[in-house]
XYZ file of C-alpha atoms in Angstrom:
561
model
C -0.693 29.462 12.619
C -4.073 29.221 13.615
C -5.712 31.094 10.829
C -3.447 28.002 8.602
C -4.861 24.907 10.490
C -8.407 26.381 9.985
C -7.861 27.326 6.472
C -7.559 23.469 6.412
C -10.753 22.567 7.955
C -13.146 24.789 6.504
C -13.633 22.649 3.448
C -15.375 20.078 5.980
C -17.178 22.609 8.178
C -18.178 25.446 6.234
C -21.120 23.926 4.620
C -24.220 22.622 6.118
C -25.412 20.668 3.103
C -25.193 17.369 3.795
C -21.400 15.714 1.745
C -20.175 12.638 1.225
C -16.404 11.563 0.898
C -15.408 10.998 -3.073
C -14.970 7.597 -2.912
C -19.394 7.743 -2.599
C -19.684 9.175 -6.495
C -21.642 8.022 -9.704
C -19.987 4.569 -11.125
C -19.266 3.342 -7.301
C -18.834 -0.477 -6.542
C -20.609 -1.868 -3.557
C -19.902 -5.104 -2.243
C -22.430 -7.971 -2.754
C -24.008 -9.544 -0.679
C -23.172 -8.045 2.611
C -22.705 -4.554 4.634
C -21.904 -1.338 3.031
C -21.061 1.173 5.433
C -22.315 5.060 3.729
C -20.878 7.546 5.312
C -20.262 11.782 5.056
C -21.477 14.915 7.096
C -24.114 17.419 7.860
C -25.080 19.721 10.456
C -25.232 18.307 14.117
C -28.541 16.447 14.625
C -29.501 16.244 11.730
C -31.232 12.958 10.512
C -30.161 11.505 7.366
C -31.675 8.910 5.006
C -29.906 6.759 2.647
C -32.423 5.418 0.215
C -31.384 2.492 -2.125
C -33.136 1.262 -5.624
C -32.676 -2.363 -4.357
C -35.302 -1.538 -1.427
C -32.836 -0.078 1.537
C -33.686 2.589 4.017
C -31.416 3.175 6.248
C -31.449 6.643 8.871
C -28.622 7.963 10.859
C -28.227 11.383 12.869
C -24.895 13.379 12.529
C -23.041 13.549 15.662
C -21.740 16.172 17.115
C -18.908 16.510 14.616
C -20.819 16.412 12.211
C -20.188 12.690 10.622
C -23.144 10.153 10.321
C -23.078 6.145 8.788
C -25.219 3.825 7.646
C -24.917 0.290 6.898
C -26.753 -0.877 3.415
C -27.083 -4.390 2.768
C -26.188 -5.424 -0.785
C -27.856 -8.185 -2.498
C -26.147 -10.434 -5.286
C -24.098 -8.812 -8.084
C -26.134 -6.384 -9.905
C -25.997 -2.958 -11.993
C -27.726 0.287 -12.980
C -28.917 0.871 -9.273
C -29.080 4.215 -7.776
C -28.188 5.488 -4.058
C -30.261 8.663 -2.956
C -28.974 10.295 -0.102
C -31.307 13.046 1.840
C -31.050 15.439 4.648
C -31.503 19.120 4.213
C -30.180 18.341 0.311
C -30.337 15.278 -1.887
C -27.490 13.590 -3.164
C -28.136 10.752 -5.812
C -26.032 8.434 -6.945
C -26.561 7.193 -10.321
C -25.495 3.701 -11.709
C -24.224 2.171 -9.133
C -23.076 -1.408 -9.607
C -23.316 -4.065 -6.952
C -19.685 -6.892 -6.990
C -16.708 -7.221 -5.916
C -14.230 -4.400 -4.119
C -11.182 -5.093 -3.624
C -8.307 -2.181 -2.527
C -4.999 -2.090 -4.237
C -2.039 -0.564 -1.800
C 1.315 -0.200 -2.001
C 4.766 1.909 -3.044
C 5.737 2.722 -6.810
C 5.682 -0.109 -8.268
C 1.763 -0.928 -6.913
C 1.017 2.670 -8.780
C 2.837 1.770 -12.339
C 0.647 2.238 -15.020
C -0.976 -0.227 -17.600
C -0.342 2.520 -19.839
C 3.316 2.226 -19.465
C 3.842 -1.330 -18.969
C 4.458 -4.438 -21.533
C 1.529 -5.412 -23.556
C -0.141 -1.865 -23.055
C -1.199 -1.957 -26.572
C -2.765 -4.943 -26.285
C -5.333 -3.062 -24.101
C -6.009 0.138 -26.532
C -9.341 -0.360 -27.127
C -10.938 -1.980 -23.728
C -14.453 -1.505 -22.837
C -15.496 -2.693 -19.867
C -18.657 -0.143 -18.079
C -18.960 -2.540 -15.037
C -14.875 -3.247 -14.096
C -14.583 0.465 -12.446
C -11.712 2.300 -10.904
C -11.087 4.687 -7.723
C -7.992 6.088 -7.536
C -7.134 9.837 -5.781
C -4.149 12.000 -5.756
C -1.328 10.525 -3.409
C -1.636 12.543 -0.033
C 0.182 12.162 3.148
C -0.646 14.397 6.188
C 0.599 14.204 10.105
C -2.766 13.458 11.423
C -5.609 11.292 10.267
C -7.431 13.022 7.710
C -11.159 12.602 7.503
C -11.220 12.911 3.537
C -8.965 13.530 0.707
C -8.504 17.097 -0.552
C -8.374 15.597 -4.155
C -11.583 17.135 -5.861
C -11.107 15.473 -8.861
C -11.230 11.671 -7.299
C -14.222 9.646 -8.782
C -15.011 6.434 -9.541
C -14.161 5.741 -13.797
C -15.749 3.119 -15.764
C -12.793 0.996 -17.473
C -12.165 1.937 -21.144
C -8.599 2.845 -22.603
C -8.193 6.288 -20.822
C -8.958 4.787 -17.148
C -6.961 1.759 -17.754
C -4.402 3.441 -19.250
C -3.887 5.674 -16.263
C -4.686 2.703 -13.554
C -1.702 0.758 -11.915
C -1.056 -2.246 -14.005
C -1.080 -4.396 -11.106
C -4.307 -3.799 -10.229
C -5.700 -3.470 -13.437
C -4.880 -6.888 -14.931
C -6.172 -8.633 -11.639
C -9.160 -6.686 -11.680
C -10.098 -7.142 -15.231
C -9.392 -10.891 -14.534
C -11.675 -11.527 -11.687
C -14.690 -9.461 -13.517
C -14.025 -12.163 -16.864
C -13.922 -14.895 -14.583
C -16.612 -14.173 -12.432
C -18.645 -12.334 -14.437
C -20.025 -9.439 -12.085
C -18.599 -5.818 -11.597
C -15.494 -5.422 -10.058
C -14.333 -2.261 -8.339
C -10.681 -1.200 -7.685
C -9.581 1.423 -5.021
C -6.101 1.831 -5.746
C -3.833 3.244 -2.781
C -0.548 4.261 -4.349
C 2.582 6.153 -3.128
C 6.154 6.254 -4.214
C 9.434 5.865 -2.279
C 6.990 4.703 0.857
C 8.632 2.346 3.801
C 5.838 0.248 5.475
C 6.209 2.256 8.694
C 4.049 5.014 7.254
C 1.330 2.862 6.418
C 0.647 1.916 9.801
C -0.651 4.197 12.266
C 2.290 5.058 15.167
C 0.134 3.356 18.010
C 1.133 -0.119 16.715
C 4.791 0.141 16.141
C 6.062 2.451 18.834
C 7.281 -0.063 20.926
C 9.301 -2.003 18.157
C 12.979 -0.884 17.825
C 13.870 -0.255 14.375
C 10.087 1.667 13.926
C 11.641 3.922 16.612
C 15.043 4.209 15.085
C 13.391 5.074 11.580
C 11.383 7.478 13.026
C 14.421 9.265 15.179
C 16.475 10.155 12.046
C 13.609 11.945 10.481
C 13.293 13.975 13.360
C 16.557 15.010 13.706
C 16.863 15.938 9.895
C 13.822 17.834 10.842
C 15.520 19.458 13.684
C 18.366 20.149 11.141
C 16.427 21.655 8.905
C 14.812 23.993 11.608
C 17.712 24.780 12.801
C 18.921 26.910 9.275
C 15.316 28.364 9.732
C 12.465 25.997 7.939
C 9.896 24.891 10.085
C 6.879 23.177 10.877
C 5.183 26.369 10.550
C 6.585 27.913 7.651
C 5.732 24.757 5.666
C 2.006 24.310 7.230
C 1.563 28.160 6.385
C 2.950 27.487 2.814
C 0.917 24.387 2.352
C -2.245 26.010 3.165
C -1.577 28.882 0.636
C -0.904 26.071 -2.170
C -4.209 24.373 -1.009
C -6.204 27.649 -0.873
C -4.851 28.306 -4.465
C -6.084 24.418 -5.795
C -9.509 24.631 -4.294
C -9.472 28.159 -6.098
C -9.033 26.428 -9.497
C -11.659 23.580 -8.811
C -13.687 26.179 -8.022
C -13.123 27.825 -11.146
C -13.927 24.753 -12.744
C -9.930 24.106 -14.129
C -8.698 20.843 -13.704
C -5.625 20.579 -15.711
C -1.705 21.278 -14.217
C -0.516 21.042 -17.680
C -1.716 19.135 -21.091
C -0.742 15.651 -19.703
C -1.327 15.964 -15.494
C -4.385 16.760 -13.758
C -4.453 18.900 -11.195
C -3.914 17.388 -7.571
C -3.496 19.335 -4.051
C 0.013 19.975 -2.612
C 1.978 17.798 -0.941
C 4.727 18.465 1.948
C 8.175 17.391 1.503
C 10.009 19.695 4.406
C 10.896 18.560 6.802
C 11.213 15.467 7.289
C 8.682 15.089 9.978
C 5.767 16.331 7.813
C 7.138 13.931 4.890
C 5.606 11.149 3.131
C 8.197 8.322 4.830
C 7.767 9.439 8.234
C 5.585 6.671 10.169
C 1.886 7.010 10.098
C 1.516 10.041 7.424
C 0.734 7.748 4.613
C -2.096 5.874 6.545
C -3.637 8.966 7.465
C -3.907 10.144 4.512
C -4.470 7.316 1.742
C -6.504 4.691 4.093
C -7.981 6.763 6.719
C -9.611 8.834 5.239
C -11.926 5.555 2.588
C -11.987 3.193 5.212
C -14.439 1.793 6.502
C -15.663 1.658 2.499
C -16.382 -2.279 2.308
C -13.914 -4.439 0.938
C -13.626 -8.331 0.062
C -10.130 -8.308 -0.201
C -6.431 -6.395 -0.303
C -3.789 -6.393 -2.958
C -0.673 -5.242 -1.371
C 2.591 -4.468 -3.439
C 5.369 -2.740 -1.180
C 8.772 -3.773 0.245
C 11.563 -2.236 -2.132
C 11.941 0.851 0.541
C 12.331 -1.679 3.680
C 14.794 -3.906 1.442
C 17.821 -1.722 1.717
C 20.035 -4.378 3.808
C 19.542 -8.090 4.963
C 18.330 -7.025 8.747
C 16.027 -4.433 7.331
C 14.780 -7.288 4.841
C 14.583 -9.586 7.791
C 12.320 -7.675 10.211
C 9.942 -6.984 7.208
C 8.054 -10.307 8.084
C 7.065 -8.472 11.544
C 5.885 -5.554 10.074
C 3.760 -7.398 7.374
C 2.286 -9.014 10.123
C 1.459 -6.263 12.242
C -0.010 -4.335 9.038
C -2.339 -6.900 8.018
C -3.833 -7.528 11.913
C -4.475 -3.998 12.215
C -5.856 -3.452 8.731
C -7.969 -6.278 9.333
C -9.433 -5.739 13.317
C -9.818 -1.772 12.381
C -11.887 -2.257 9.143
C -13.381 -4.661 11.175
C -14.291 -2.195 13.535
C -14.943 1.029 11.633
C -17.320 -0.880 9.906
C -19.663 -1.798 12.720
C -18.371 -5.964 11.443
C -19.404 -4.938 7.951
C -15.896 -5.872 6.782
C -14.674 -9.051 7.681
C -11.378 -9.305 10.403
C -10.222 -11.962 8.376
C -10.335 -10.327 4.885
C -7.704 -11.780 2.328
C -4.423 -10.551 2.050
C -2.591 -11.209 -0.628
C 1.146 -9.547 -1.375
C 3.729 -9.692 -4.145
C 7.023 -10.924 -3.456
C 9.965 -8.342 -4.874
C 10.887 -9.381 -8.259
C 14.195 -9.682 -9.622
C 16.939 -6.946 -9.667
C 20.419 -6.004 -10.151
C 22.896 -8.724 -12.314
C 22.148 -12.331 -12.720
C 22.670 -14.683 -10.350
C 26.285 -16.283 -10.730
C 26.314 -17.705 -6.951
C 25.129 -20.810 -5.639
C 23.766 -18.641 -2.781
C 24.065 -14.806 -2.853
C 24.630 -13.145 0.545
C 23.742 -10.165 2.734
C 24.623 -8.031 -0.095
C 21.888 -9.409 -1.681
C 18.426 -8.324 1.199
C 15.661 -9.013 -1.421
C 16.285 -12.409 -1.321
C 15.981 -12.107 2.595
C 12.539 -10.002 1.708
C 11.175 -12.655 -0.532
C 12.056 -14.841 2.619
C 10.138 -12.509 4.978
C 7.110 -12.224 3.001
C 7.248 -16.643 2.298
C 7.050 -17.153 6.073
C 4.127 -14.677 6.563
C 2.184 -16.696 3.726
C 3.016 -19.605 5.461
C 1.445 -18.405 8.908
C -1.130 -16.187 8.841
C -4.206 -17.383 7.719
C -5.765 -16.282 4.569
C -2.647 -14.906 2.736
C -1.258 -15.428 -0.348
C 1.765 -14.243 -2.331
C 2.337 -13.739 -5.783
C 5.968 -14.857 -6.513
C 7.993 -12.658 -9.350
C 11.198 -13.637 -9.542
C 10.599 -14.032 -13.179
C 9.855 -10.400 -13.669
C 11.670 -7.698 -12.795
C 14.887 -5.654 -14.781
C 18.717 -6.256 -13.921
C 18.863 -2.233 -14.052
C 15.501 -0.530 -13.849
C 13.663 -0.574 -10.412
C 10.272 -0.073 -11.859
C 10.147 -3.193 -14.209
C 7.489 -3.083 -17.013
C 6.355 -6.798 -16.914
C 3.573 -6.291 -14.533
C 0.878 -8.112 -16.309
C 1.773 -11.352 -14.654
C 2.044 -10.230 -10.911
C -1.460 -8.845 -11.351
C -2.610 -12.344 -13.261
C -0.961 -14.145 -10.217
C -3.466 -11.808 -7.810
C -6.290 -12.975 -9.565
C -5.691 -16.631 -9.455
C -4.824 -16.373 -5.875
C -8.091 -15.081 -5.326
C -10.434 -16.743 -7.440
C -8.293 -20.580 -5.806
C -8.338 -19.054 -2.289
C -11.025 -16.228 -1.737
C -13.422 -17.678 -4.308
C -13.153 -21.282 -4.342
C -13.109 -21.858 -7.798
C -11.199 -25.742 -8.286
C -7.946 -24.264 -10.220
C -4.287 -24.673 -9.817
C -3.924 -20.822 -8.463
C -0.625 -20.682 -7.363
C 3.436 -22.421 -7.524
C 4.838 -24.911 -6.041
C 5.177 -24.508 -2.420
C 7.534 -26.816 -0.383
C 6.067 -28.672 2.506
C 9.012 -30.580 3.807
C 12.604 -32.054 3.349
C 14.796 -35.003 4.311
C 18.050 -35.908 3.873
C 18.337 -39.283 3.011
C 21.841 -41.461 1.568
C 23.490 -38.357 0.091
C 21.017 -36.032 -1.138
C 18.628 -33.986 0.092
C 14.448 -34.745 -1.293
C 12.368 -31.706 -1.299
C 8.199 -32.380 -1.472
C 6.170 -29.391 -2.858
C 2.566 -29.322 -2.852
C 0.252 -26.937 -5.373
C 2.413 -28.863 -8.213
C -0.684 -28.593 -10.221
C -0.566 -31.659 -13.295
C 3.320 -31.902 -12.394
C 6.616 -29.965 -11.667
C 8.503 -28.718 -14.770
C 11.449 -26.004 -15.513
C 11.030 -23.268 -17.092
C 12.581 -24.711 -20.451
C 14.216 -27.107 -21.837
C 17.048 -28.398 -20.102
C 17.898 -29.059 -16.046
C 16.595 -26.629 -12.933
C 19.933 -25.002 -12.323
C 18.928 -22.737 -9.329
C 19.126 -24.967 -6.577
C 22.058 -25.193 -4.193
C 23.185 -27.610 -0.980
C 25.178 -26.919 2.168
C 26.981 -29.632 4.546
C 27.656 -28.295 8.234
C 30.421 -26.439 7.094
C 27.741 -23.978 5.297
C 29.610 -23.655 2.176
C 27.462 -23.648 -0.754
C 27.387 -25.168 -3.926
C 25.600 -25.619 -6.718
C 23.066 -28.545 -6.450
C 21.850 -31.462 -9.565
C 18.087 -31.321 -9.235
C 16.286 -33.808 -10.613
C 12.221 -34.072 -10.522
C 10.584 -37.222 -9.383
C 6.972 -36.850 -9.298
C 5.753 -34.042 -6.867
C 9.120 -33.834 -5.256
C 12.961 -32.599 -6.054
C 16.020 -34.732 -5.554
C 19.143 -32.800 -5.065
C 22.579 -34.205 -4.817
C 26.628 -32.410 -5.177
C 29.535 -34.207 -5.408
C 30.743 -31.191 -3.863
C 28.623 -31.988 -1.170
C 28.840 -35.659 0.568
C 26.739 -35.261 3.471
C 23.736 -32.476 2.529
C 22.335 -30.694 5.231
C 20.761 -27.588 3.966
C 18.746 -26.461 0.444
C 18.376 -23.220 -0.316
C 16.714 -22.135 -3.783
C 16.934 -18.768 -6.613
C 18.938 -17.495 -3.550
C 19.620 -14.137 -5.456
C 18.867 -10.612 -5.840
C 18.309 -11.211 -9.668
C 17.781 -15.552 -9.788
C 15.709 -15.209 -13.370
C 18.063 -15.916 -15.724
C 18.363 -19.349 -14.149
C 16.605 -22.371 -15.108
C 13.612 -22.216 -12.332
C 11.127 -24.612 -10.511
C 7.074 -23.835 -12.199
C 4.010 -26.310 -12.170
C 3.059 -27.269 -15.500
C 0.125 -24.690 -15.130
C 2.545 -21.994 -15.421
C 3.035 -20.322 -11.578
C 6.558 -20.500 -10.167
C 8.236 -21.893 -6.910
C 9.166 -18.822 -4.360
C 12.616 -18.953 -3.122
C 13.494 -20.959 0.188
C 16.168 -22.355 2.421
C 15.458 -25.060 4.377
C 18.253 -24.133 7.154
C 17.267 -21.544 9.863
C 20.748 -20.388 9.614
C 21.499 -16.609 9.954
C 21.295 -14.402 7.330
C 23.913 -11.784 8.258
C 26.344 -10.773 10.750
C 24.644 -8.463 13.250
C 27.751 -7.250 14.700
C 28.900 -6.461 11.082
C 28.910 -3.282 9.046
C 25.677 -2.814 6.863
C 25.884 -3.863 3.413
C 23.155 -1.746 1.383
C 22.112 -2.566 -1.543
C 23.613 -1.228 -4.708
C 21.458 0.318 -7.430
C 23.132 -0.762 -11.218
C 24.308 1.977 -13.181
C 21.969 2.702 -16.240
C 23.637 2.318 -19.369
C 23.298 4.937 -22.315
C 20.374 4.271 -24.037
C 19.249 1.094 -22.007
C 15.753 -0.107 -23.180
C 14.240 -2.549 -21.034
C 13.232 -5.785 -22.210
C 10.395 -8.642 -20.978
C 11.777 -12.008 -19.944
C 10.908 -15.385 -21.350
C 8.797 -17.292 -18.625
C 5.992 -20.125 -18.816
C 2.471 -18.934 -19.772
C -0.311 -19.545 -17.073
C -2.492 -22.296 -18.661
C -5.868 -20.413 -18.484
């Protein structure tokens, strides 16, 4: 077992050229105008200089591990520059481009390609040498990992083979902010499948809260179970390090294809359960440990399906959102030496629609992405510098990975170029600031209702619905008065309660938009529970896939650019 875990290691120890991580490679993105903490290893003692073409010099001495830093200031936007790092070898980096960094995180449907999304060929023959793209194999591992394994990670210029191959999400909000601003943009994209949030957090934070402790129980035990008919820990580790031994082999031999279509990437672990990619912590080890403190203006984040399973899952997601963006924010902080700000932007995409149309006035707890979409409004609402890009006009009524991604990453961007960047545009929905109920009805005031509130076509909003004290809901007449809603039943005499696109699937109805083109989020305006707690669990149910189903883009308003 030894011989395994330093089989491992030797990749950063048996060398005493000076390295740097793969995220420091030709094409790179610094941020402007502020700290950029360089970072990699050498030899113990040894003194390091990090030499910039925009006048920098900046000296560090490795540590006893090895590791050194450096922060270099960044002047305004900028490109064609050139990094030289030296110790007892010289390491240059050639154009370099000075802008915006922003890092894109999140489960499947963050790591979708633009390649296989709507409007794909729209984007055949982009050319764009200063928007620029990290992205690295997806890793997990049970302990922080000081770098990736993947040997093939580098920074890409955009044209139509990166973009093709870059998550959709972040590519349209990406390419948007570089057209609109007009200086380089870089991308670190941060992509697993099938991950809850609990393993993008690091165990120390969440070890005290209940269901983080309950998640992480019944992947030990399958573990345990697993061990039990003879597959353990060990066996796996040994197996691993084989696999990884054979992968730095081919690098080495200078192949880097797995087949005509796939690159080739290091292994992964997927027995047991404890060394897996959902248990808590192993996706944070491995896919931000190891590139930050790289500076960053903002994050994109674009997870939640895998903690929206049932309504009190859904409902503790706000908590864990929370806790996620503090730490993100005080550790960059922090492993930056204050490079990074603790208050970076946030911004996160609400779950789109899925499953059949909404038919109900209000859908219950059978229905916990509406209690997500919930979650994630009320973080938005209190924590400063958020945003959230509301989708409940994309989505598919049967496929979980939806194709119509190219407005979720649009509704990024114009979050933040209104919010990060100040620029004096309608940049998000409307967003409802309060509620009375007055003779009968119940008047709902929105702000961020841009030139005026509108549906999205012809015809009445047909998604809201009303709720006297007996809680029984019914469908609501909404009619638009300026920057506010007036809703009214004659089902319902005395309103107390408005809940809106109260649905797993609310996009075939006739929703709330500003006239610029952004929609309204769902809301309630009771504080009413959401489920039963003493009740069974009602999970959600994945449709059945017809023969032959193609999926197909929805109608929705066009964002008035």
């Amino acid at each position: 077992m030894r011989g395994v875990l330093l089989s491992l290691l030797l990749p950063l120890f048996c060398t005493a050229k000076v390295r740097l991580p793969a995220i420091f490679s030709d094409n790179l993105v610094f941020q402007q105008l502020g700290g950029n903490p360089v970072w990699g290893w050498a030899d113990p003692k040894e003194k390091i200089t990090v030499k910039t073409s925009w006048g920098g010099t900046h000296s560090a001495t490795a540590g006893k591990d090895g590791r050194w830093m450096v922060i270099a200031y960044a002047p305004k936007a900028g490109t064609g520059h050139q990094v030289t790092v030296q110790g007892s070898n010289k390491i240059v980096l050639k154009n370099v481009a000075i802008g915006e960094v922003w890092l894109c995180a999140g489960q499947s449907n963050m790591g979708w390609s633009m390649g296989n999304s709507f409007e794909a060929e729209k984007e055949a023959k982009v050319d764009l040498p200063h928007f620029r793209i990290f992205r690295s194999a997806r890793e997990h591992w049970h302990e922080p990992l000081k770098e990736n394994r993947d040997r093939l990670a580098s920074w890409k210029a955009c044209d139509p083979k990166s973009a093709a191959e870059t998550s959709a999400v972040s590519y349209y909000f990406g390419k948007k902010l570089h057209q609109t601003l007009g200086v380089p943009v870089g991308i670190i994209q941060r992509a697993y499948a099938g991950t809850p949030i609990e393993g993008w957090m690091p165990w120390s934070i969440q070890k005290d809260d209940p269901r983080a402790q309950a998640h992480k129980r019944s992947y030990d035990e399958a573990a345990k179970r697993l061990q039990a008919r003879g597959a353990s820990r060990e066996k796996a580790l040994a197996a691993f390090g084989k696999e990884l031994a054979e992968y730095n082999a081919k690098i080495d031999r200078g192949e880097i294809m797995k087949n005509q279509f796939r690159p080739l990437a290091p292994p992964i672990i997927t027995k047991p359960s404890d060394l897996g990619h959902q248990y808590p912590a192993h996706i944070f080890n491995a896919m931000i440990v190891p590139i930050r403190p790289y500076a960053i203006r903002g994050m994109v984040w674009y997870q939640g399906e895998r903690n929206a399973k049932n309504a009190p899952q859904a409902e503790h997601y706000a908590v864990q959102l929370r806790r996620m963006i503090d730490h993100y924010r005080s550790s960059w902080h922090g492993e930056s030496w204050g490079a990074v700000s603790d208050g970076f932007p946030v911004y996160f995409t609400q779950l789109p629609s899925w499953n059949p149309p909404q038919s109900k006035p209000v859908e219950g707890p059978e229905s916990p992405w509406a209690v997500s979409r919930e979650s994630m409004r009320k973080v938005s609402l209190s924590l400063y510098d958020t945003g959230m890009a509301v989708t409940i006009d994309t989505g598919d009524a049967i496929e979980l990975h939806p194709k119509n991604k190219k407005p979720i990453g649009l509704r990024h961007a114009y979050l933040a170029l209104g919010k990060t960047y100040g620029l004096p545009i309608v940049h998000e929905g409307p967003v409802l600031t309060m509620h009375e109920a007055k003779e009968g009805k119940i008047i709902l005031r929105f702000k961020s209702a841009g030139s005026g509130l509108a549906p999205a076509r012809k015809g009445k909003l047909d998604a809201f619905a009303l709720a006297g004290k007996d809680k029984v809901w019914h469908w609501a007449d909404a009619r638009i008065e300026k920057d506010s809603i007036v809703l009214s039943s004659p089902q319902v005499k005395s309103p107390v309660a408005a809940r809106y696109a109260w649905a797993m699937n609310p996009s075939q109805r006739n929703l709330l938009y500003n006239k610029e083109g952004f929609p309204a989020s769902p809301f309630r305006t009771d504080d009413w529970p959401l489920y039963d707690p003493g009740a069974e669990l009602i999970e959600v149910i994945k449709p059945a896939k017809p023969k032959g189903y193609q999926s197909k883009d929805w109608a929705r308003p066009q964002i008035a650019e």
